[in-house]
Amino acid sequence: EWSNAMKAWVVLERAYGFSNPNGAKSAYPAEGCPAIVRDWFKNRKMVCLVMVKDYGGVAEFGEQWWTWWSTICPAWWEHNEMGRIVACGAGEGNWDVFEWPGQSGLLSVLVCLRWWFLHANLMLNMKDRSWH
């Protein structure tokens, strides 16, 4: 899955000529974003510096991510009763508000997802070892 996501991201970035058409400092709104996003910008977008940092519990991080994700996605996209985006939900509208290629755009979302995945797996591995 991750490999496919990275391939799709590269295709998208290639379509934009690997540039930041909205400007180098343009990004999704920071309101409600997980701390890793702020660190991503503060540390000059160096993955190695943010992947190893502790951003709290996996469940807490997930709540922060869902809040931010629901904020940055187009308002017309279907939301559930908790205000979260519904995967494969209904809705039609303009995707321009979501269009943020470059290091400050979709890549910041992918960095969050990667951290979440790695730390969730780390927690599962630690839990498995505690049984032995």
mmCIF file of N, CA and C in Angstrom:
data_model
loop_
_atom_site.group_PDB
_atom_site.id
_atom_site.type_symbol
_atom_site.label_atom_id
_atom_site.label_comp_id
_atom_site.label_asym_id
_atom_site.label_seq_id
_atom_site.Cartn_x
_atom_site.Cartn_y
_atom_site.Cartn_z
ATOM 1 N N GLU A 1 0.814 -1.188 0.000
ATOM 2 C CA GLU A 1 0.000 0.000 0.000
ATOM 3 C C GLU A 1 0.866 1.265 0.000
ATOM 4 N N TRP A 2 1.871 1.321 0.893
ATOM 5 C CA TRP A 2 2.709 2.520 0.976
ATOM 6 C C TRP A 2 3.447 2.757 -0.335
ATOM 7 N N SER A 3 3.956 1.694 -0.906
ATOM 8 C CA SER A 3 4.676 1.801 -2.171
ATOM 9 C C SER A 3 3.765 2.370 -3.261
ATOM 10 N N ASN A 4 2.529 1.920 -3.301
ATOM 11 C CA ASN A 4 1.569 2.434 -4.286
ATOM 12 C C ASN A 4 1.254 3.906 -4.041
ATOM 13 N N ALA A 5 1.140 4.276 -2.772
ATOM 14 C CA ALA A 5 0.886 5.688 -2.444
ATOM 15 C C ALA A 5 2.047 6.558 -2.905
ATOM 16 N N MET A 6 3.270 6.087 -2.695
ATOM 17 C CA MET A 6 4.450 6.853 -3.111
ATOM 18 C C MET A 6 4.522 6.976 -4.632
ATOM 19 N N LYS A 7 4.194 5.892 -5.320
ATOM 20 C CA LYS A 7 4.195 5.936 -6.790
ATOM 21 C C LYS A 7 3.160 6.940 -7.299
ATOM 22 N N ALA A 8 1.980 6.925 -6.705
ATOM 23 C CA ALA A 8 0.928 7.863 -7.114
ATOM 24 C C ALA A 8 1.341 9.300 -6.808
ATOM 25 N N TRP A 9 1.999 9.505 -5.667
ATOM 26 C CA TRP A 9 2.466 10.847 -5.314
ATOM 27 C C TRP A 9 3.506 11.338 -6.322
ATOM 28 N N VAL A 10 4.428 10.467 -6.728
ATOM 29 C CA VAL A 10 5.449 10.847 -7.713
ATOM 30 C C VAL A 10 4.793 11.209 -9.048
ATOM 31 N N VAL A 11 3.787 10.444 -9.457
ATOM 32 C CA VAL A 11 3.067 10.758 -10.698
ATOM 33 C C VAL A 11 2.437 12.152 -10.598
ATOM 34 N N LEU A 12 1.811 12.440 -9.467
ATOM 35 C CA LEU A 12 1.198 13.749 -9.260
ATOM 36 C C LEU A 12 2.248 14.862 -9.313
ATOM 37 N N GLU A 13 3.346 14.672 -8.586
ATOM 38 C CA GLU A 13 4.398 15.693 -8.560
ATOM 39 C C GLU A 13 5.026 15.876 -9.941
ATOM 40 N N ARG A 14 5.190 14.788 -10.669
ATOM 41 C CA ARG A 14 5.741 14.872 -12.025
ATOM 42 C C ARG A 14 4.824 15.716 -12.912
ATOM 43 N N ALA A 15 3.515 15.548 -12.737
ATOM 44 C CA ALA A 15 2.562 16.335 -13.526
ATOM 45 C C ALA A 15 2.714 17.832 -13.257
ATOM 46 N N TYR A 16 3.185 18.183 -12.074
ATOM 47 C CA TYR A 16 3.421 19.585 -11.716
ATOM 48 C C TYR A 16 4.871 19.999 -11.948
ATOM 49 N N GLY A 17 5.647 19.119 -12.560
ATOM 50 C CA GLY A 17 7.044 19.443 -12.834
ATOM 51 C C GLY A 17 7.887 19.523 -11.577
ATOM 52 N N PHE A 18 7.487 18.811 -10.536
ATOM 53 C CA PHE A 18 8.188 18.811 -9.248
ATOM 54 C C PHE A 18 8.424 20.238 -8.753
ATOM 55 N N SER A 19 7.390 21.055 -8.868
ATOM 56 C CA SER A 19 7.514 22.449 -8.447
ATOM 57 C C SER A 19 6.437 22.781 -7.423
ATOM 58 N N ASN A 20 6.517 23.966 -6.886
ATOM 59 C CA ASN A 20 5.505 24.487 -5.978
ATOM 60 C C ASN A 20 4.786 25.632 -6.693
ATOM 61 N N PRO A 21 3.796 25.325 -7.532
ATOM 62 C CA PRO A 21 3.151 26.382 -8.316
ATOM 63 C C PRO A 21 2.466 27.444 -7.467
ATOM 64 N N ASN A 22 2.139 27.118 -6.233
ATOM 65 C CA ASN A 22 1.497 28.090 -5.343
ATOM 66 C C ASN A 22 2.512 28.846 -4.492
ATOM 67 N N GLY A 23 3.804 28.600 -4.728
ATOM 68 C CA GLY A 23 4.853 29.250 -3.949
ATOM 69 C C GLY A 23 5.446 28.305 -2.931
ATOM 70 N N ALA A 24 6.712 28.499 -2.619
ATOM 71 C CA ALA A 24 7.433 27.599 -1.717
ATOM 72 C C ALA A 24 6.854 27.575 -0.309
ATOM 73 N N LYS A 25 6.227 28.640 0.115
ATOM 74 C CA LYS A 25 5.704 28.696 1.483
ATOM 75 C C LYS A 25 4.218 28.364 1.563
ATOM 76 N N SER A 26 3.605 28.047 0.438
ATOM 77 C CA SER A 26 2.183 27.715 0.466
ATOM 78 C C SER A 26 2.002 26.313 1.031
ATOM 79 N N ALA A 27 0.954 26.149 1.795
ATOM 80 C CA ALA A 27 0.719 24.859 2.447
ATOM 81 C C ALA A 27 -0.749 24.758 2.846
ATOM 82 N N TYR A 28 -1.134 23.573 3.273
ATOM 83 C CA TYR A 28 -2.468 23.396 3.830
ATOM 84 C C TYR A 28 -2.568 24.214 5.111
ATOM 85 N N PRO A 29 -3.772 24.567 5.520
ATOM 86 C CA PRO A 29 -3.923 25.324 6.769
ATOM 87 C C PRO A 29 -3.301 24.572 7.946
ATOM 88 N N ALA A 30 -2.621 25.307 8.802
ATOM 89 C CA ALA A 30 -1.947 24.696 9.955
ATOM 90 C C ALA A 30 -2.886 24.511 11.136
ATOM 91 N N GLU A 31 -4.047 25.129 11.087
ATOM 92 C CA GLU A 31 -4.981 25.033 12.201
ATOM 93 C C GLU A 31 -5.357 23.582 12.468
ATOM 94 N N GLY A 32 -5.116 23.133 13.678
ATOM 95 C CA GLY A 32 -5.460 21.776 14.071
ATOM 96 C C GLY A 32 -4.523 20.699 13.571
ATOM 97 N N CYS A 33 -3.420 21.091 12.937
ATOM 98 C CA CYS A 33 -2.513 20.072 12.395
ATOM 99 C C CYS A 33 -1.730 19.385 13.507
ATOM 100 N N PRO A 34 -1.345 18.133 13.300
ATOM 101 C CA PRO A 34 -0.492 17.451 14.271
ATOM 102 C C PRO A 34 0.857 18.172 14.381
ATOM 103 N N ALA A 35 1.504 18.069 15.531
ATOM 104 C CA ALA A 35 2.786 18.743 15.774
ATOM 105 C C ALA A 35 3.843 18.351 14.750
ATOM 106 N N ILE A 36 3.751 17.146 14.211
ATOM 107 C CA ILE A 36 4.742 16.705 13.230
ATOM 108 C C ILE A 36 4.760 17.629 12.007
ATOM 109 N N VAL A 37 3.624 18.203 11.651
ATOM 110 C CA VAL A 37 3.568 19.104 10.493
ATOM 111 C C VAL A 37 4.355 20.377 10.788
ATOM 112 N N ARG A 38 4.180 20.918 11.983
ATOM 113 C CA ARG A 38 4.953 22.113 12.359
ATOM 114 C C ARG A 38 6.444 21.797 12.372
ATOM 115 N N ASP A 39 6.816 20.634 12.904
ATOM 116 C CA ASP A 39 8.229 20.231 12.924
ATOM 117 C C ASP A 39 8.760 19.999 11.516
ATOM 118 N N TRP A 40 7.919 19.486 10.650
ATOM 119 C CA TRP A 40 8.290 19.245 9.246
ATOM 120 C C TRP A 40 8.755 20.552 8.606
ATOM 121 N N PHE A 41 8.025 21.624 8.878
ATOM 122 C CA PHE A 41 8.410 22.928 8.329
ATOM 123 C C PHE A 41 9.609 23.508 9.073
ATOM 124 N N LYS A 42 9.605 23.381 10.382
ATOM 125 C CA LYS A 42 10.686 23.949 11.202
ATOM 126 C C LYS A 42 12.030 23.292 10.893
ATOM 127 N N ASN A 43 12.026 22.004 10.612
ATOM 128 C CA ASN A 43 13.259 21.257 10.365
ATOM 129 C C ASN A 43 13.585 21.148 8.883
ATOM 130 N N ARG A 44 13.134 22.112 8.116
ATOM 131 C CA ARG A 44 13.448 22.204 6.687
ATOM 132 C C ARG A 44 13.026 20.963 5.913
ATOM 133 N N LYS A 45 11.948 20.376 6.342
ATOM 134 C CA LYS A 45 11.337 19.229 5.660
ATOM 135 C C LYS A 45 12.275 18.031 5.554
ATOM 136 N N MET A 46 12.960 17.754 6.651
ATOM 137 C CA MET A 46 13.871 16.603 6.700
ATOM 138 C C MET A 46 13.165 15.449 7.407
ATOM 139 N N VAL A 47 12.825 14.442 6.642
ATOM 140 C CA VAL A 47 12.069 13.295 7.157
ATOM 141 C C VAL A 47 12.783 12.632 8.326
ATOM 142 N N CYS A 48 14.097 12.500 8.242
ATOM 143 C CA CYS A 48 14.842 11.796 9.293
ATOM 144 C C CYS A 48 14.685 12.469 10.654
ATOM 145 N N LEU A 49 14.423 13.762 10.690
ATOM 146 C CA LEU A 49 14.282 14.467 11.962
ATOM 147 C C LEU A 49 12.894 14.333 12.569
ATOM 148 N N VAL A 50 11.889 14.101 11.750
ATOM 149 C CA VAL A 50 10.535 14.010 12.299
ATOM 150 C C VAL A 50 10.066 12.575 12.520
ATOM 151 N N MET A 51 10.611 11.629 11.798
ATOM 152 C CA MET A 51 10.159 10.240 11.939
ATOM 153 C C MET A 51 10.551 9.626 13.276
ATOM 154 N N VAL A 52 11.633 10.076 13.862
ATOM 155 C CA VAL A 52 12.120 9.466 15.101
ATOM 156 C C VAL A 52 11.581 10.159 16.347
ATOM 157 N N LYS A 53 10.933 11.276 16.185
ATOM 158 C CA LYS A 53 10.447 12.038 17.331
ATOM 159 C C LYS A 53 9.152 11.438 17.877
ATOM 160 N N ASP A 54 8.968 11.588 19.181
ATOM 161 C CA ASP A 54 7.759 11.100 19.830
ATOM 162 C C ASP A 54 6.702 12.207 19.814
ATOM 163 N N TYR A 55 5.609 11.963 19.151
ATOM 164 C CA TYR A 55 4.517 12.931 19.081
ATOM 165 C C TYR A 55 3.322 12.479 19.909
ATOM 166 N N GLY A 56 3.580 11.668 20.912
ATOM 167 C CA GLY A 56 2.518 11.202 21.778
ATOM 168 C C GLY A 56 2.000 9.845 21.353
ATOM 169 N N GLY A 57 0.901 9.465 21.954
ATOM 170 C CA GLY A 57 0.314 8.172 21.658
ATOM 171 C C GLY A 57 -0.249 8.095 20.256
ATOM 172 N N VAL A 58 -0.293 6.889 19.747
ATOM 173 C CA VAL A 58 -0.782 6.652 18.393
ATOM 174 C C VAL A 58 -2.257 7.054 18.272
ATOM 175 N N ALA A 59 -3.063 6.738 19.279
ATOM 176 C CA ALA A 59 -4.490 7.087 19.234
ATOM 177 C C ALA A 59 -4.674 8.604 19.254
ATOM 178 N N GLU A 60 -3.915 9.280 20.100
ATOM 179 C CA GLU A 60 -3.983 10.744 20.184
ATOM 180 C C GLU A 60 -3.555 11.374 18.855
ATOM 181 N N PHE A 61 -2.471 10.842 18.282
ATOM 182 C CA PHE A 61 -2.003 11.341 16.994
ATOM 183 C C PHE A 61 -3.081 11.145 15.932
ATOM 184 N N GLY A 62 -3.722 9.984 15.961
ATOM 185 C CA GLY A 62 -4.782 9.697 15.001
ATOM 186 C C GLY A 62 -5.923 10.695 15.086
ATOM 187 N N GLU A 63 -6.304 11.054 16.302
ATOM 188 C CA GLU A 63 -7.366 12.052 16.476
ATOM 189 C C GLU A 63 -6.952 13.397 15.891
ATOM 190 N N GLN A 64 -5.693 13.792 16.155
ATOM 191 C CA GLN A 64 -5.188 15.061 15.609
ATOM 192 C C GLN A 64 -5.180 15.017 14.085
ATOM 193 N N TRP A 65 -4.723 13.887 13.553
ATOM 194 C CA TRP A 65 -4.650 13.776 12.097
ATOM 195 C C TRP A 65 -6.031 13.862 11.476
ATOM 196 N N TRP A 66 -7.003 13.134 12.028
ATOM 197 C CA TRP A 66 -8.356 13.157 11.468
ATOM 198 C C TRP A 66 -8.955 14.558 11.531
ATOM 199 N N THR A 67 -8.705 15.268 12.611
ATOM 200 C CA THR A 67 -9.205 16.641 12.726
ATOM 201 C C THR A 67 -8.621 17.509 11.624
ATOM 202 N N TRP A 68 -7.301 17.406 11.453
ATOM 203 C CA TRP A 68 -6.628 18.210 10.425
ATOM 204 C C TRP A 68 -7.083 17.796 9.031
ATOM 205 N N TRP A 69 -7.121 16.506 8.768
ATOM 206 C CA TRP A 69 -7.529 15.985 7.457
ATOM 207 C C TRP A 69 -8.926 16.486 7.098
ATOM 208 N N SER A 70 -9.834 16.444 8.058
ATOM 209 C CA SER A 70 -11.200 16.901 7.808
ATOM 210 C C SER A 70 -11.247 18.409 7.573
ATOM 211 N N THR A 71 -10.269 19.133 8.113
ATOM 212 C CA THR A 71 -10.183 20.581 7.913
ATOM 213 C C THR A 71 -9.640 20.932 6.539
ATOM 214 N N ILE A 72 -8.636 20.195 6.081
ATOM 215 C CA ILE A 72 -7.988 20.560 4.817
ATOM 216 C C ILE A 72 -8.706 20.018 3.584
ATOM 217 N N CYS A 73 -9.552 19.024 3.766
ATOM 218 C CA CYS A 73 -10.301 18.480 2.626
ATOM 219 C C CYS A 73 -11.421 19.443 2.231
ATOM 220 N N PRO A 74 -11.855 19.375 0.985
ATOM 221 C CA PRO A 74 -12.932 20.266 0.539
ATOM 222 C C PRO A 74 -14.176 20.130 1.417
ATOM 223 N N ALA A 75 -14.794 21.253 1.721
ATOM 224 C CA ALA A 75 -15.959 21.277 2.615
ATOM 225 C C ALA A 75 -17.135 20.478 2.060
ATOM 226 N N TRP A 76 -17.220 20.341 0.742
ATOM 227 C CA TRP A 76 -18.348 19.633 0.137
ATOM 228 C C TRP A 76 -18.226 18.112 0.256
ATOM 229 N N TRP A 77 -17.064 17.604 0.645
ATOM 230 C CA TRP A 77 -16.864 16.167 0.778
ATOM 231 C C TRP A 77 -17.666 15.668 1.970
ATOM 232 N N GLU A 78 -18.305 14.540 1.833
ATOM 233 C CA GLU A 78 -19.185 14.005 2.875
ATOM 234 C C GLU A 78 -18.438 13.794 4.192
ATOM 235 N N HIS A 79 -19.067 14.237 5.287
ATOM 236 C CA HIS A 79 -18.535 14.057 6.639
ATOM 237 C C HIS A 79 -19.497 13.171 7.432
ATOM 238 N N ASN A 80 -18.957 12.434 8.404
ATOM 239 C CA ASN A 80 -19.818 11.623 9.264
ATOM 240 C C ASN A 80 -20.275 12.457 10.463
ATOM 241 N N GLU A 81 -20.981 11.818 11.391
ATOM 242 C CA GLU A 81 -21.524 12.530 12.551
ATOM 243 C C GLU A 81 -20.432 13.078 13.476
ATOM 244 N N MET A 82 -19.214 12.538 13.374
ATOM 245 C CA MET A 82 -18.093 13.038 14.178
ATOM 246 C C MET A 82 -17.339 14.160 13.462
ATOM 247 N N GLY A 83 -17.779 14.504 12.260
ATOM 248 C CA GLY A 83 -17.127 15.562 11.501
ATOM 249 C C GLY A 83 -15.957 15.098 10.658
ATOM 250 N N ARG A 84 -15.751 13.791 10.612
ATOM 251 C CA ARG A 84 -14.643 13.240 9.828
ATOM 252 C C ARG A 84 -15.065 12.995 8.386
ATOM 253 N N ILE A 85 -14.077 13.076 7.501
ATOM 254 C CA ILE A 85 -14.299 12.763 6.099
ATOM 255 C C ILE A 85 -14.690 11.292 5.980
ATOM 256 N N VAL A 86 -15.668 11.001 5.141
ATOM 257 C CA VAL A 86 -16.107 9.632 4.899
ATOM 258 C C VAL A 86 -15.337 9.088 3.695
ATOM 259 N N ALA A 87 -14.597 7.999 3.914
ATOM 260 C CA ALA A 87 -13.859 7.374 2.809
ATOM 261 C C ALA A 87 -14.848 6.955 1.732
ATOM 262 N N CYS A 88 -14.566 7.295 0.510
ATOM 263 C CA CYS A 88 -15.444 7.000 -0.633
ATOM 264 C C CYS A 88 -16.826 7.610 -0.450
ATOM 265 N N GLY A 89 -16.891 8.706 0.303
ATOM 266 C CA GLY A 89 -18.169 9.361 0.559
ATOM 267 C C GLY A 89 -18.680 10.127 -0.642
ATOM 268 N N ALA A 90 -19.890 10.599 -0.504
ATOM 269 C CA ALA A 90 -20.536 11.343 -1.581
ATOM 270 C C ALA A 90 -20.070 12.794 -1.581
ATOM 271 N N GLY A 91 -20.367 13.444 -2.657
ATOM 272 C CA GLY A 91 -20.065 14.864 -2.759
ATOM 273 C C GLY A 91 -19.407 15.184 -4.079
ATOM 274 N N GLU A 92 -19.744 16.319 -4.590
ATOM 275 C CA GLU A 92 -19.137 16.784 -5.832
ATOM 276 C C GLU A 92 -18.800 18.249 -5.659
ATOM 277 N N GLY A 93 -17.694 18.635 -6.222
ATOM 278 C CA GLY A 93 -17.292 20.027 -6.129
ATOM 279 C C GLY A 93 -15.916 20.243 -6.711
ATOM 280 N N ASN A 94 -15.371 21.379 -6.422
ATOM 281 C CA ASN A 94 -14.085 21.794 -6.947
ATOM 282 C C ASN A 94 -12.954 21.306 -6.039
ATOM 283 N N TRP A 95 -11.972 20.652 -6.629
ATOM 284 C CA TRP A 95 -10.834 20.123 -5.871
ATOM 285 C C TRP A 95 -9.691 21.125 -5.737
ATOM 286 N N ASP A 96 -9.840 22.316 -6.287
ATOM 287 C CA ASP A 96 -8.746 23.287 -6.274
ATOM 288 C C ASP A 96 -8.245 23.608 -4.869
ATOM 289 N N VAL A 97 -9.132 23.617 -3.868
ATOM 290 C CA VAL A 97 -8.706 23.942 -2.501
ATOM 291 C C VAL A 97 -7.765 22.883 -1.930
ATOM 292 N N PHE A 98 -7.783 21.707 -2.510
ATOM 293 C CA PHE A 98 -6.946 20.602 -2.031
ATOM 294 C C PHE A 98 -5.645 20.495 -2.818
ATOM 295 N N GLU A 99 -5.507 21.284 -3.840
ATOM 296 C CA GLU A 99 -4.385 21.189 -4.767
ATOM 297 C C GLU A 99 -3.153 21.920 -4.221
ATOM 298 N N TRP A 100 -2.281 21.175 -3.538
ATOM 299 C CA TRP A 100 -1.052 21.717 -2.968
ATOM 300 C C TRP A 100 0.099 20.774 -3.252
ATOM 301 N N PRO A 101 0.640 20.807 -4.461
ATOM 302 C CA PRO A 101 1.813 19.966 -4.731
ATOM 303 C C PRO A 101 3.052 20.542 -4.048
ATOM 304 N N GLY A 102 4.135 19.796 -4.091
ATOM 305 C CA GLY A 102 5.389 20.255 -3.495
ATOM 306 C C GLY A 102 5.550 19.762 -2.067
ATOM 307 N N GLN A 103 6.675 20.117 -1.455
ATOM 308 C CA GLN A 103 7.002 19.641 -0.111
ATOM 309 C C GLN A 103 6.056 20.147 0.960
ATOM 310 N N SER A 104 5.382 21.234 0.703
ATOM 311 C CA SER A 104 4.499 21.813 1.710
ATOM 312 C C SER A 104 3.056 21.347 1.563
ATOM 313 N N GLY A 105 2.790 20.544 0.564
ATOM 314 C CA GLY A 105 1.425 20.120 0.300
ATOM 315 C C GLY A 105 1.150 18.696 0.711
ATOM 316 N N LEU A 106 0.768 17.897 -0.273
ATOM 317 C CA LEU A 106 0.372 16.519 -0.002
ATOM 318 C C LEU A 106 1.475 15.727 0.697
ATOM 319 N N LEU A 107 2.722 16.080 0.453
ATOM 320 C CA LEU A 107 3.814 15.367 1.120
ATOM 321 C C LEU A 107 3.726 15.507 2.635
ATOM 322 N N SER A 108 3.275 16.641 3.138
ATOM 323 C CA SER A 108 3.137 16.796 4.591
ATOM 324 C C SER A 108 2.079 15.838 5.139
ATOM 325 N N VAL A 109 1.039 15.583 4.357
ATOM 326 C CA VAL A 109 0.017 14.604 4.755
ATOM 327 C C VAL A 109 0.631 13.204 4.772
ATOM 328 N N LEU A 110 1.420 12.888 3.750
ATOM 329 C CA LEU A 110 2.057 11.572 3.668
ATOM 330 C C LEU A 110 3.064 11.361 4.793
ATOM 331 N N VAL A 111 3.780 12.409 5.181
ATOM 332 C CA VAL A 111 4.716 12.304 6.310
ATOM 333 C C VAL A 111 3.950 11.928 7.577
ATOM 334 N N CYS A 112 2.806 12.559 7.788
ATOM 335 C CA CYS A 112 1.970 12.219 8.948
ATOM 336 C C CYS A 112 1.541 10.761 8.915
ATOM 337 N N LEU A 113 1.060 10.334 7.768
ATOM 338 C CA LEU A 113 0.591 8.945 7.651
ATOM 339 C C LEU A 113 1.717 7.947 7.873
ATOM 340 N N ARG A 114 2.900 8.267 7.378
ATOM 341 C CA ARG A 114 4.040 7.362 7.555
ATOM 342 C C ARG A 114 4.418 7.253 9.028
ATOM 343 N N TRP A 115 4.479 8.394 9.718
ATOM 344 C CA TRP A 115 4.808 8.369 11.148
ATOM 345 C C TRP A 115 3.773 7.530 11.893
ATOM 346 N N TRP A 116 2.511 7.770 11.618
ATOM 347 C CA TRP A 116 1.414 7.064 12.271
ATOM 348 C C TRP A 116 1.551 5.565 12.048
ATOM 349 N N PHE A 117 1.784 5.159 10.813
ATOM 350 C CA PHE A 117 1.948 3.746 10.472
ATOM 351 C C PHE A 117 3.138 3.132 11.212
ATOM 352 N N LEU A 118 4.289 3.788 11.144
ATOM 353 C CA LEU A 118 5.496 3.241 11.783
ATOM 354 C C LEU A 118 5.323 3.104 13.286
ATOM 355 N N HIS A 119 4.735 4.089 13.923
ATOM 356 C CA HIS A 119 4.587 4.047 15.374
ATOM 357 C C HIS A 119 3.466 3.112 15.812
ATOM 358 N N ALA A 120 2.440 2.964 15.003
ATOM 359 C CA ALA A 120 1.394 1.982 15.313
ATOM 360 C C ALA A 120 1.978 0.576 15.243
ATOM 361 N N ASN A 121 2.801 0.306 14.228
ATOM 362 C CA ASN A 121 3.445 -1.008 14.114
ATOM 363 C C ASN A 121 4.431 -1.239 15.243
ATOM 364 N N LEU A 122 5.151 -0.207 15.640
ATOM 365 C CA LEU A 122 6.080 -0.319 16.763
ATOM 366 C C LEU A 122 5.326 -0.705 18.031
ATOM 367 N N MET A 123 4.178 -0.081 18.254
ATOM 368 C CA MET A 123 3.377 -0.395 19.439
ATOM 369 C C MET A 123 2.869 -1.835 19.385
ATOM 370 N N LEU A 124 2.459 -2.292 18.205
ATOM 371 C CA LEU A 124 2.007 -3.681 18.066
ATOM 372 C C LEU A 124 3.140 -4.657 18.344
ATOM 373 N N ASN A 125 4.328 -4.357 17.826
ATOM 374 C CA ASN A 125 5.485 -5.228 18.057
ATOM 375 C C ASN A 125 5.857 -5.272 19.528
ATOM 376 N N MET A 126 5.783 -4.141 20.199
ATOM 377 C CA MET A 126 6.093 -4.108 21.630
ATOM 378 C C MET A 126 5.060 -4.912 22.413
ATOM 379 N N LYS A 127 3.809 -4.816 22.018
ATOM 380 C CA LYS A 127 2.736 -5.562 22.680
ATOM 381 C C LYS A 127 2.939 -7.061 22.478
ATOM 382 N N ASP A 128 3.299 -7.471 21.251
ATOM 383 C CA ASP A 128 3.553 -8.882 20.965
ATOM 384 C C ASP A 128 4.693 -9.423 21.819
ATOM 385 N N ARG A 129 5.742 -8.656 21.979
ATOM 386 C CA ARG A 129 6.901 -9.109 22.763
ATOM 387 C C ARG A 129 6.576 -9.248 24.238
ATOM 388 N N SER A 130 5.627 -8.457 24.715
ATOM 389 C CA SER A 130 5.293 -8.516 26.136
ATOM 390 C C SER A 130 4.600 -9.823 26.505
ATOM 391 N N TRP A 131 4.106 -10.555 25.520
ATOM 392 C CA TRP A 131 3.452 -11.833 25.784
ATOM 393 C C TRP A 131 4.455 -12.967 25.935
ATOM 394 N N HIS A 132 5.685 -12.754 25.513
ATOM 395 C CA HIS A 132 6.683 -13.836 25.539
ATOM 396 C C HIS A 132 7.477 -13.830 26.813
#
